[in-house]
Coordinates of C-alpha atoms and ligand atoms in Angstrom, one line a residue:
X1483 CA 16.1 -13.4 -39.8
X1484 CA 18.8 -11.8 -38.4
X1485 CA 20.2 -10.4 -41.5
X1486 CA 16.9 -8.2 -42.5
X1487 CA 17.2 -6.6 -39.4
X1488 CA 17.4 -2.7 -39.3
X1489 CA 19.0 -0.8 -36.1
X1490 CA 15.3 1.1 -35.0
X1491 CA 15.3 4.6 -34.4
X1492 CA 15.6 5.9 -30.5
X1493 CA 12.4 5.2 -28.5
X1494 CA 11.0 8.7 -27.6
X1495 CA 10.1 8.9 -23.7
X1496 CA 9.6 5.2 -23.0
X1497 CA 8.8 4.3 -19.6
X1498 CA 9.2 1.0 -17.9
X1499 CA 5.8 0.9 -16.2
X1500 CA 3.4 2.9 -18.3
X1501 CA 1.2 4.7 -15.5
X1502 CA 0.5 7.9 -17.4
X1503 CA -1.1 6.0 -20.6
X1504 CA -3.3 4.0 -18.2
X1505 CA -4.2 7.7 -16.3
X1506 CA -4.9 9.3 -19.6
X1507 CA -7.8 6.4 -20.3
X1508 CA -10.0 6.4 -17.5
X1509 CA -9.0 10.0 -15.9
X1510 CA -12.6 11.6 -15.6
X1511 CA -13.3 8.2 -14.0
X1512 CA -11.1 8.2 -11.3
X1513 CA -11.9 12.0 -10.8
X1514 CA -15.4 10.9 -10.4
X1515 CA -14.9 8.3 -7.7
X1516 CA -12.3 10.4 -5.7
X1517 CA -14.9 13.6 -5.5
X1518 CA -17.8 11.0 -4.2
X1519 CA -15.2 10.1 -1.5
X1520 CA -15.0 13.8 -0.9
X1521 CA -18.2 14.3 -0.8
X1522 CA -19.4 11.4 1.6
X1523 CA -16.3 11.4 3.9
X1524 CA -16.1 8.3 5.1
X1525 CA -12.3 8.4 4.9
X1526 CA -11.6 5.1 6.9
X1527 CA -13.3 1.7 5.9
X1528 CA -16.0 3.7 3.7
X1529 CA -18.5 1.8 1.5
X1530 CA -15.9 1.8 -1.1
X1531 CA -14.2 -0.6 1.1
X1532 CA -16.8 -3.0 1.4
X1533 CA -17.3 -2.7 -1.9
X1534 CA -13.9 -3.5 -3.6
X1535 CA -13.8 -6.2 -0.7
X1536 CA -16.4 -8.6 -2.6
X1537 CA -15.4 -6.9 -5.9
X1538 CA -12.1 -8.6 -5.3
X1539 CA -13.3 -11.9 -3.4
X1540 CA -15.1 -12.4 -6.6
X1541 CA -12.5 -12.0 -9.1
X1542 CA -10.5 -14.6 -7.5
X1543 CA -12.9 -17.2 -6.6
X1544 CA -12.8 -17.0 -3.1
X1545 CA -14.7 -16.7 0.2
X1546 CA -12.7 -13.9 1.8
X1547 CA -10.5 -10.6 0.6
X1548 CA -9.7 -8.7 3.6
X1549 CA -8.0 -5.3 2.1
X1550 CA -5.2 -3.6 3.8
X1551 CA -2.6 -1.0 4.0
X1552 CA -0.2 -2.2 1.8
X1553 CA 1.4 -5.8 0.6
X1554 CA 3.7 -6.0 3.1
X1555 CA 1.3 -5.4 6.3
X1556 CA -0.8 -8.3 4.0
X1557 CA 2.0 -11.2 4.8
X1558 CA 2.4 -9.7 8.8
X1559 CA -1.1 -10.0 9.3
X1560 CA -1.2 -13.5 7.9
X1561 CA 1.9 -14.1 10.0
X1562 CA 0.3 -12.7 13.4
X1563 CA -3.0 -14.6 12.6
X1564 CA -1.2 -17.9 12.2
X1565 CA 0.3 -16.9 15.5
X1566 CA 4.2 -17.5 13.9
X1567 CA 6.7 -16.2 16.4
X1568 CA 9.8 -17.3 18.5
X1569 CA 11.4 -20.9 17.4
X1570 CA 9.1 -21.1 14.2
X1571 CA 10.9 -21.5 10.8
X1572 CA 8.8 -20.2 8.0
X1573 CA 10.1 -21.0 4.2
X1574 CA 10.8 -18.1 1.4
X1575 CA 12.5 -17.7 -1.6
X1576 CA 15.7 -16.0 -1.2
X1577 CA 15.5 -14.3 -4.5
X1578 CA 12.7 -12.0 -3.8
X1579 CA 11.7 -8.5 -2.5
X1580 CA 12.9 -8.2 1.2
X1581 CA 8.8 -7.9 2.7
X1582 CA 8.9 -11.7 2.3
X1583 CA 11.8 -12.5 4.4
X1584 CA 10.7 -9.1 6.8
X1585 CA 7.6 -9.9 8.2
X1586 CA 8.2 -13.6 9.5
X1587 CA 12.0 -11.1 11.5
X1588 CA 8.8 -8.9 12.7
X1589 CA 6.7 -12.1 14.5
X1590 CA 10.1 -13.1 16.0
X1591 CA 10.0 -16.0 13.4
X1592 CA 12.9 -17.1 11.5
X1593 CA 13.1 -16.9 7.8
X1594 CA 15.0 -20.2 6.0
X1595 CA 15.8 -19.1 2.9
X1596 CA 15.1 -21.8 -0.1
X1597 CA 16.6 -22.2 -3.9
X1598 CA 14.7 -20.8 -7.1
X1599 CA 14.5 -22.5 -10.3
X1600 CA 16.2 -21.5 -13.0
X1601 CA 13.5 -21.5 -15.6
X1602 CA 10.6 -19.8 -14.0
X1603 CA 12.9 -18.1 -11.2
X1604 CA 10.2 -19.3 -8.2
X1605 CA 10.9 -21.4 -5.3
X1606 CA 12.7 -25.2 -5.8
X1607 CA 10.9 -27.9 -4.3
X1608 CA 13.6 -29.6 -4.2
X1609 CA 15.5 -27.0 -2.3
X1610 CA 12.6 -26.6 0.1
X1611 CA 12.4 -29.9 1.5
X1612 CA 16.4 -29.2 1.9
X1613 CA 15.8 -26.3 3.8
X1614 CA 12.9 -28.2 6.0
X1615 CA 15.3 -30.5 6.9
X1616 CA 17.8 -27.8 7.5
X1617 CA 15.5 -26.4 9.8
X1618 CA 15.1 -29.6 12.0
X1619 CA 19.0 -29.8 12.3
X1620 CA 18.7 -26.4 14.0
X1621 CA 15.8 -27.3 16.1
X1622 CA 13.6 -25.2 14.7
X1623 CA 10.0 -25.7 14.6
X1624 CA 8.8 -25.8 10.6
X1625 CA 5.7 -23.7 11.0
X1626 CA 4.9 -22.7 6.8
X1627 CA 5.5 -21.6 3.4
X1628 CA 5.8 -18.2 1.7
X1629 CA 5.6 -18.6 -2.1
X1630 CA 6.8 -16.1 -4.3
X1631 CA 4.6 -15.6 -7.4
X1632 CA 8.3 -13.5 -8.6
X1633 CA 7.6 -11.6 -11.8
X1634 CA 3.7 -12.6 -12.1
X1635 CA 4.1 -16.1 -12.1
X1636 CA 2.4 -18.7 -9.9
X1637 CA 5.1 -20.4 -8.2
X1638 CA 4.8 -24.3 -8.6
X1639 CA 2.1 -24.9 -6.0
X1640 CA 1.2 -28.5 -6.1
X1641 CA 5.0 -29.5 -5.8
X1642 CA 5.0 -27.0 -3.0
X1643 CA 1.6 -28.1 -1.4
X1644 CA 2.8 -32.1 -1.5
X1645 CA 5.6 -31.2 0.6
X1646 CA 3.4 -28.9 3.2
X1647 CA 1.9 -32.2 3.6
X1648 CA 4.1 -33.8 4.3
X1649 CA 5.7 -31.8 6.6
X1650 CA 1.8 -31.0 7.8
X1651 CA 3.3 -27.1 7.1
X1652 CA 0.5 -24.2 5.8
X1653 CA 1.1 -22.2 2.6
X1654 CA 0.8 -18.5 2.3
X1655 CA 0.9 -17.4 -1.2
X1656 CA 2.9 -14.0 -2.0
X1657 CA 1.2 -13.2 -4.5
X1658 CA 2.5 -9.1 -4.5
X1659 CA 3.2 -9.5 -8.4
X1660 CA 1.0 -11.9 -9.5
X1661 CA -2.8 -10.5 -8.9
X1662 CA -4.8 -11.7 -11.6
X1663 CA -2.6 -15.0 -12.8
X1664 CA -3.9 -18.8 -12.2
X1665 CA -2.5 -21.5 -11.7
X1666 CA -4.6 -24.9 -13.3
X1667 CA -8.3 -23.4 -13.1
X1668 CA -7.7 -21.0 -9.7
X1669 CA -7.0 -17.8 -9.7
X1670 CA -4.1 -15.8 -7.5
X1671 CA -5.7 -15.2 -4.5
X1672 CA -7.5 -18.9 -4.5
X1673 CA -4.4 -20.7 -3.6
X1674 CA -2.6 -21.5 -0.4
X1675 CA -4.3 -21.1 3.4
X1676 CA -3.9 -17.6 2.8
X1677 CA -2.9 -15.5 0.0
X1678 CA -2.0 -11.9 -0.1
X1679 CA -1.4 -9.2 -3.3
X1680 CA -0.1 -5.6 -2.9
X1681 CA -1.2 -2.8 -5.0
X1682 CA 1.1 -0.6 -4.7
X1683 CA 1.3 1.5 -8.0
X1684 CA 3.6 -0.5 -10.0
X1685 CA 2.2 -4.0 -9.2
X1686 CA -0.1 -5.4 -11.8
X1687 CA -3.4 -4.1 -10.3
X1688 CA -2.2 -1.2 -8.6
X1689 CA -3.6 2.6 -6.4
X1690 CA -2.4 5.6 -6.5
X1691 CA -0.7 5.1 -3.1
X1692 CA -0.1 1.8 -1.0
X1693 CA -2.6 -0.6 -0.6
X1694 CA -3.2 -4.0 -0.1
X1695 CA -5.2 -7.1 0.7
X1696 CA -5.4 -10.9 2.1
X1697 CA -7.3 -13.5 1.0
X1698 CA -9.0 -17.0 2.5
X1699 CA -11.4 -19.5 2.4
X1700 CA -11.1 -19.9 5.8
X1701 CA -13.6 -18.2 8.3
X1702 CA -11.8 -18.1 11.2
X1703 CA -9.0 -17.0 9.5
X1704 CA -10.6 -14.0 8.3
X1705 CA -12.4 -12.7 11.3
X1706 CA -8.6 -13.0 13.1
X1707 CA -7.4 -10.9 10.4
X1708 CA -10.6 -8.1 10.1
X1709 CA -9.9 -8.1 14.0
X1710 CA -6.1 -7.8 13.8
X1711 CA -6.5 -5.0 11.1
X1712 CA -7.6 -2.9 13.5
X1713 CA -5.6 -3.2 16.4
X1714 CA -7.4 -6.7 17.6
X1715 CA -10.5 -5.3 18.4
X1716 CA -13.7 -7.8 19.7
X1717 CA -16.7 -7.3 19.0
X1718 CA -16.6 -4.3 21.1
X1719 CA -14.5 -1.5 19.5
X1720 CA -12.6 -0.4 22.8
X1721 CA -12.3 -4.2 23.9
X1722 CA -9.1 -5.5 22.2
X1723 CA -8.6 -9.3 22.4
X1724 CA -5.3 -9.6 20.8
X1725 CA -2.5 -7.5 19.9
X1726 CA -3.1 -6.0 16.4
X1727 CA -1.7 -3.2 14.4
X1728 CA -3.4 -0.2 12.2
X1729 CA -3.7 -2.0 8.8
X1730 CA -6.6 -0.4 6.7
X1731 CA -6.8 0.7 2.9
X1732 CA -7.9 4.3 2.8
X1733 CA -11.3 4.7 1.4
X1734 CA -9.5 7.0 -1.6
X1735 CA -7.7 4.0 -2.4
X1736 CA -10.2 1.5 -2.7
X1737 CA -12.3 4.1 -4.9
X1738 CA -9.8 4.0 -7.2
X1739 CA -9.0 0.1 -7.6
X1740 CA -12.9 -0.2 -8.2
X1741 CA -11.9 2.0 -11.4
X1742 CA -8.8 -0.1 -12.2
X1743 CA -10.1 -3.8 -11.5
X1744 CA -13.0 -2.7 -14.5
X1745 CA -10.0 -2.6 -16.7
X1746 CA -7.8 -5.0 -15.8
X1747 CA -8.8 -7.7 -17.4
X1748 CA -8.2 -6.0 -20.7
X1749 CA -4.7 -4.9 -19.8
X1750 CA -3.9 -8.3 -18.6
X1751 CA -4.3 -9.3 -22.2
X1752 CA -2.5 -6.7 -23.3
X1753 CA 0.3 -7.8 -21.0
X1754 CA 0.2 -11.0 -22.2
X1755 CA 0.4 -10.2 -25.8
X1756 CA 3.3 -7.7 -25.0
X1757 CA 5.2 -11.1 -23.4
X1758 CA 4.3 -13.2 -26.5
X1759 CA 6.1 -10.7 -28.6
X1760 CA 9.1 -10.2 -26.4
X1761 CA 9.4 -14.3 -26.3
X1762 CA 8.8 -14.7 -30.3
X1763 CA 11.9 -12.3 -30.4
X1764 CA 14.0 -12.7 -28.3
X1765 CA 13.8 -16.5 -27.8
X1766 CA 16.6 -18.0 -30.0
X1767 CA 19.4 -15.2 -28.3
X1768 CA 18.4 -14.9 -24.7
X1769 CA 16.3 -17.5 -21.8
X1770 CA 13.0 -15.3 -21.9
X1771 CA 10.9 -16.6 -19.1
X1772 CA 9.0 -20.0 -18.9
X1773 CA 5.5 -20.3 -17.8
X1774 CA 4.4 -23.8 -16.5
X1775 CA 1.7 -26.3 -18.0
X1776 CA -1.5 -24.8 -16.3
X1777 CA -0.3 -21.4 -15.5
X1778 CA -0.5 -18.1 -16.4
X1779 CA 1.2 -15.1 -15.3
X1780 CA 0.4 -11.6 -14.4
X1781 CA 3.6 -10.2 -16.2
X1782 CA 4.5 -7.7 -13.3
X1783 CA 7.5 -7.9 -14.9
X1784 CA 9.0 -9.7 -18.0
X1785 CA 12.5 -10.7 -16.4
X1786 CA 15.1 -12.5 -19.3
X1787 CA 18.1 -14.3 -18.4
X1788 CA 21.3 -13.4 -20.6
X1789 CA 23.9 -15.8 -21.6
X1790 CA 27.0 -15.9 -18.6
X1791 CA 29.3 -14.8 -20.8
X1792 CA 27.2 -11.5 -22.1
X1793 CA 28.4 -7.9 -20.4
X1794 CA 24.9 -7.0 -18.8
X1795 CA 26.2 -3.5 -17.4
X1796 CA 27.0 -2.7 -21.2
X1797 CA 24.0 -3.9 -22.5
X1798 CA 21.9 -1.7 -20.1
X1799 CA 23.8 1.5 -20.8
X1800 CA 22.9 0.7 -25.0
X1801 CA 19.6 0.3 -24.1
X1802 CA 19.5 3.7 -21.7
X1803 CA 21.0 5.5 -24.6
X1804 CA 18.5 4.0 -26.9
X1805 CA 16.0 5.4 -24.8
X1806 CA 14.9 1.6 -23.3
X1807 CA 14.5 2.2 -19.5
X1808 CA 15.3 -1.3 -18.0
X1809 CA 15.9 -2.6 -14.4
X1810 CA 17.2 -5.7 -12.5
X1811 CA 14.7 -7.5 -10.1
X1812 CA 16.9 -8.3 -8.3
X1813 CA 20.6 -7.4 -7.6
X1814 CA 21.1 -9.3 -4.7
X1815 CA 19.4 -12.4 -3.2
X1816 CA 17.9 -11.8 0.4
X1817 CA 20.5 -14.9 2.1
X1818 CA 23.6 -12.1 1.0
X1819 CA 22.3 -8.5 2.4
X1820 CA 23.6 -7.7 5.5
X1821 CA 19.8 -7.5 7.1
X1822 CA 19.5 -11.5 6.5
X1823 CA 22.6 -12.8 6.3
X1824 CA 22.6 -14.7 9.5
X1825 CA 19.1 -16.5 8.9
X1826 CA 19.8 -20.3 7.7
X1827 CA 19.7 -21.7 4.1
X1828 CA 18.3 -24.5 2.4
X1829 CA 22.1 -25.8 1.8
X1830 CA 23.7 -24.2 5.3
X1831 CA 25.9 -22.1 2.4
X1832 CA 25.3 -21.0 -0.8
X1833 CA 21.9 -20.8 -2.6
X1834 CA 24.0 -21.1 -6.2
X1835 CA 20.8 -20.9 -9.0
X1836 CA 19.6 -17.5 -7.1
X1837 CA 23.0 -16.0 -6.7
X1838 CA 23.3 -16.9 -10.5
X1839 CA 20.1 -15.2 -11.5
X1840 CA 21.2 -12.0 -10.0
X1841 CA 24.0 -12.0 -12.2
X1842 CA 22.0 -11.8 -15.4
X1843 CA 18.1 -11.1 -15.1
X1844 CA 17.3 -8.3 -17.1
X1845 CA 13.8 -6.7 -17.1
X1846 CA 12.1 -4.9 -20.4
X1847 CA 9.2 -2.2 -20.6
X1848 CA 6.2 -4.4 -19.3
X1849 CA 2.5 -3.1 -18.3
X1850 CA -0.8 -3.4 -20.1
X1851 CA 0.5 0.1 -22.7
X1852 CA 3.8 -1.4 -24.3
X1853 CA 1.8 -1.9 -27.0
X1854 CA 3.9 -2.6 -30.4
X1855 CA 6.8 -0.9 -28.3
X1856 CA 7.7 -4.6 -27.4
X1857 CA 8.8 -5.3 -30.8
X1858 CA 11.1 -1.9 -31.1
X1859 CA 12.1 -2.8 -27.6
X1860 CA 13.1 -6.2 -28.8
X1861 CA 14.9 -4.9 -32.5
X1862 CA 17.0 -2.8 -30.8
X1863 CA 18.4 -5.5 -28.0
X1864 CA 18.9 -8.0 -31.3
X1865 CA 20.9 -5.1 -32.7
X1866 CA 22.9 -4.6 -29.9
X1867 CA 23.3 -8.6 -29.1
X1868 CA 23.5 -10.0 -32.2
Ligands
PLP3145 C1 5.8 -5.4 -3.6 C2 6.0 -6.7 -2.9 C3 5.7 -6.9 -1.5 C4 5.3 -5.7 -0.7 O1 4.2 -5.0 -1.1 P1 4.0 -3.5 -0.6 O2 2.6 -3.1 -1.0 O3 5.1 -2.7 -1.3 O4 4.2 -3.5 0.9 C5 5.8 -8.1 -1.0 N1 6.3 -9.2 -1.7 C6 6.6 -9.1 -3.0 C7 7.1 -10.3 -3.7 C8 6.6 -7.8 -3.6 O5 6.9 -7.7 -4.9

């Protein structure tokens, strides 16, 4: 195959999260619904809100989606309605974005960071129960779980949810990049005590600002987190029963997901075909990324691992020239930055398969408008490879 291979010509203006393509489709739409925000001015929790609220409980199978200001204020708010705080060790992946780890430092809680797997770059099992038993050794109370769905994949949640039984621990999903996967029958958002997405723009289902939500089967749960949203109010507005913070999704915002969710399932297809191309191309030169039995992922990203021995700095600046934006998700694992460094690991030490990964992940174009750009994407990185 390789041989009939011709070097493509340079890739005109490529982006690596098409935003403008997706703008250019349903513009007069998301006109519309900002001017009826305009016009009705209900800024703060309008009927937009509500709205996207079910809109989005429904999509994922579940009893409760409680929207919010962004992903991040999503995990604090599960965090603070799970009551997490001095003395409590709560479990994430180390090789993540740094709102996993941040939140459970804001509650007072302490963050144990735990393995990933090489393969599908989520959180080891294995590693976690290490990092349980880590956590005893320091005296440490093992309160729960953070999941990472990294990249758009469901991490491995019955592996995960046998040992929260175990160790009688609750599991809250991050599932930031993975809105819209499943994992055997349930949908992101549907797993976990609580699960929480962000849409920030470059997230699968994303605003046009921050935003965010939470979401739960569990009644209680939710009317702690409606009431922590807004600054712990009771059922009085001015009689606050718990400490809360600000935590709403502007009106704006929620007008404009209900425009993006009606699209969303085609551009998750399109996603997926985009990562079937990639993978058909790429699979015999580089590791391009494994989705497990049952699963599906969001493709918020399509991350590849390069072989050790392969100069990924060079291979970048090809790309660059070839007009291929790219980007590394991520350069360091949370366990090494200077913020987290003194939180405990699964191994006391080293977390060797995530320190590995941020040596040679590699992330392509990826969004629901690569289109047959995957395939000129893929061409030129055989040409420059092979
Ligand atoms: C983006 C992201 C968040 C935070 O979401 P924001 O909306 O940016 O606050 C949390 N966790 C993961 C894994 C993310 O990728």
């Amino acid at each position: 195959m390789t041989t009939q291979l011709k070097q493509p010509e340079m890739i005109q203006h490529m982006q690596f999260i098409d935003l403008k393509s997706q703008l250019e489709l349903i513009r007069p739409q998301i006109d519309a619904a900002i001017k009826r925000v305009l016009d009705h001015g209900n800024f703060i929790m309008g009927p937009e809100v509500h709205a996207l609220e079910k809109q989005l409980a429904e999509f994922c199978g579940v009893k409760h989606a409680i929207s919010c200001a962004n992903g991040t204020d999503a995990l604090g708010l599960g965090l603070m309605a799970k009551n997490v705080g001095p003395g409590d060790a709560i479990f994430v992946p180390s090789f993540t974005f740094a709102a996993t780890a941040e939140v459970v430092s804001w509650v007072g809680g302490t963050p144990v960071f735990i393995d990933s797997l090489e393969d599908t770059y989520n959180m080891d099992p294995k590693s976690l129960e290490q990092g349980i038993k880590q956590a005893q050794k320091l005296g440490l109370k093992h309160a729960g779980i953070i999941p990472v769905d990294l990249f758009g994949q469901p991490a491995d949640y019955d592996a995960i949810q046998a040992i929260a039984d175990e160790y009688n621990l609750w599991i809250m999903a991050d599932g930031a990049q993975s809105f819209g996967a499943s994992y055997k029958d349930r949908k992101v958002g549907n797993i976990g005590n609580i699960a929480t997405t962000s849409f920030f723009p470059a997230k699968p289902l994303g605003c046009y600002g921050d935003g965010g939500a939470i979401f739960t089967n569990d009644d209680e749960l939710s009317a702690i987190i409606k009431s922590l949203r807004v600054h712990g109010q009771g059922s009085d507005k001015y009689d606050n029963v718990r400490i809360g913070m600000n935590g709403r999704l502007d009106t704006i915002q929620a007008a404009i997901l209900i425009e993006k969710l009606k699209i969303f399932p085609n551009e998750l297809i399109a996603r997926q075909k985009a990562a079937d191309a990639y993978n058909a191309a790429l699979k015999d030169i580089v590791k391009v990324p494994h989705v497990i039995d049952g699963a599906t992922s969001a493709w918020a990203q399509y991350t590849l691992l390069l072989p050790e021995h392969m100069d990924r700095s060079k291979l970048i600046a090809s790309l660059k020239e070839a007009g291929v934006p790219t980007m590394i998700y991520y350069v360091k694992p949370l366990h090494l930055q200077t913020a987290y460094k003194h939180y405990p690991t699964a191994t006391g030490g080293s977390l060797p398969v995530c320190e590995g990964l941020s040596e040679q992940v590699l992330s392509l174009p990826m969004s629901g408008y690569v289109g047959g750009d995957s395939m000129h994407v893929s061409m030129l990185l055989r040409g420059i490879i092979c």
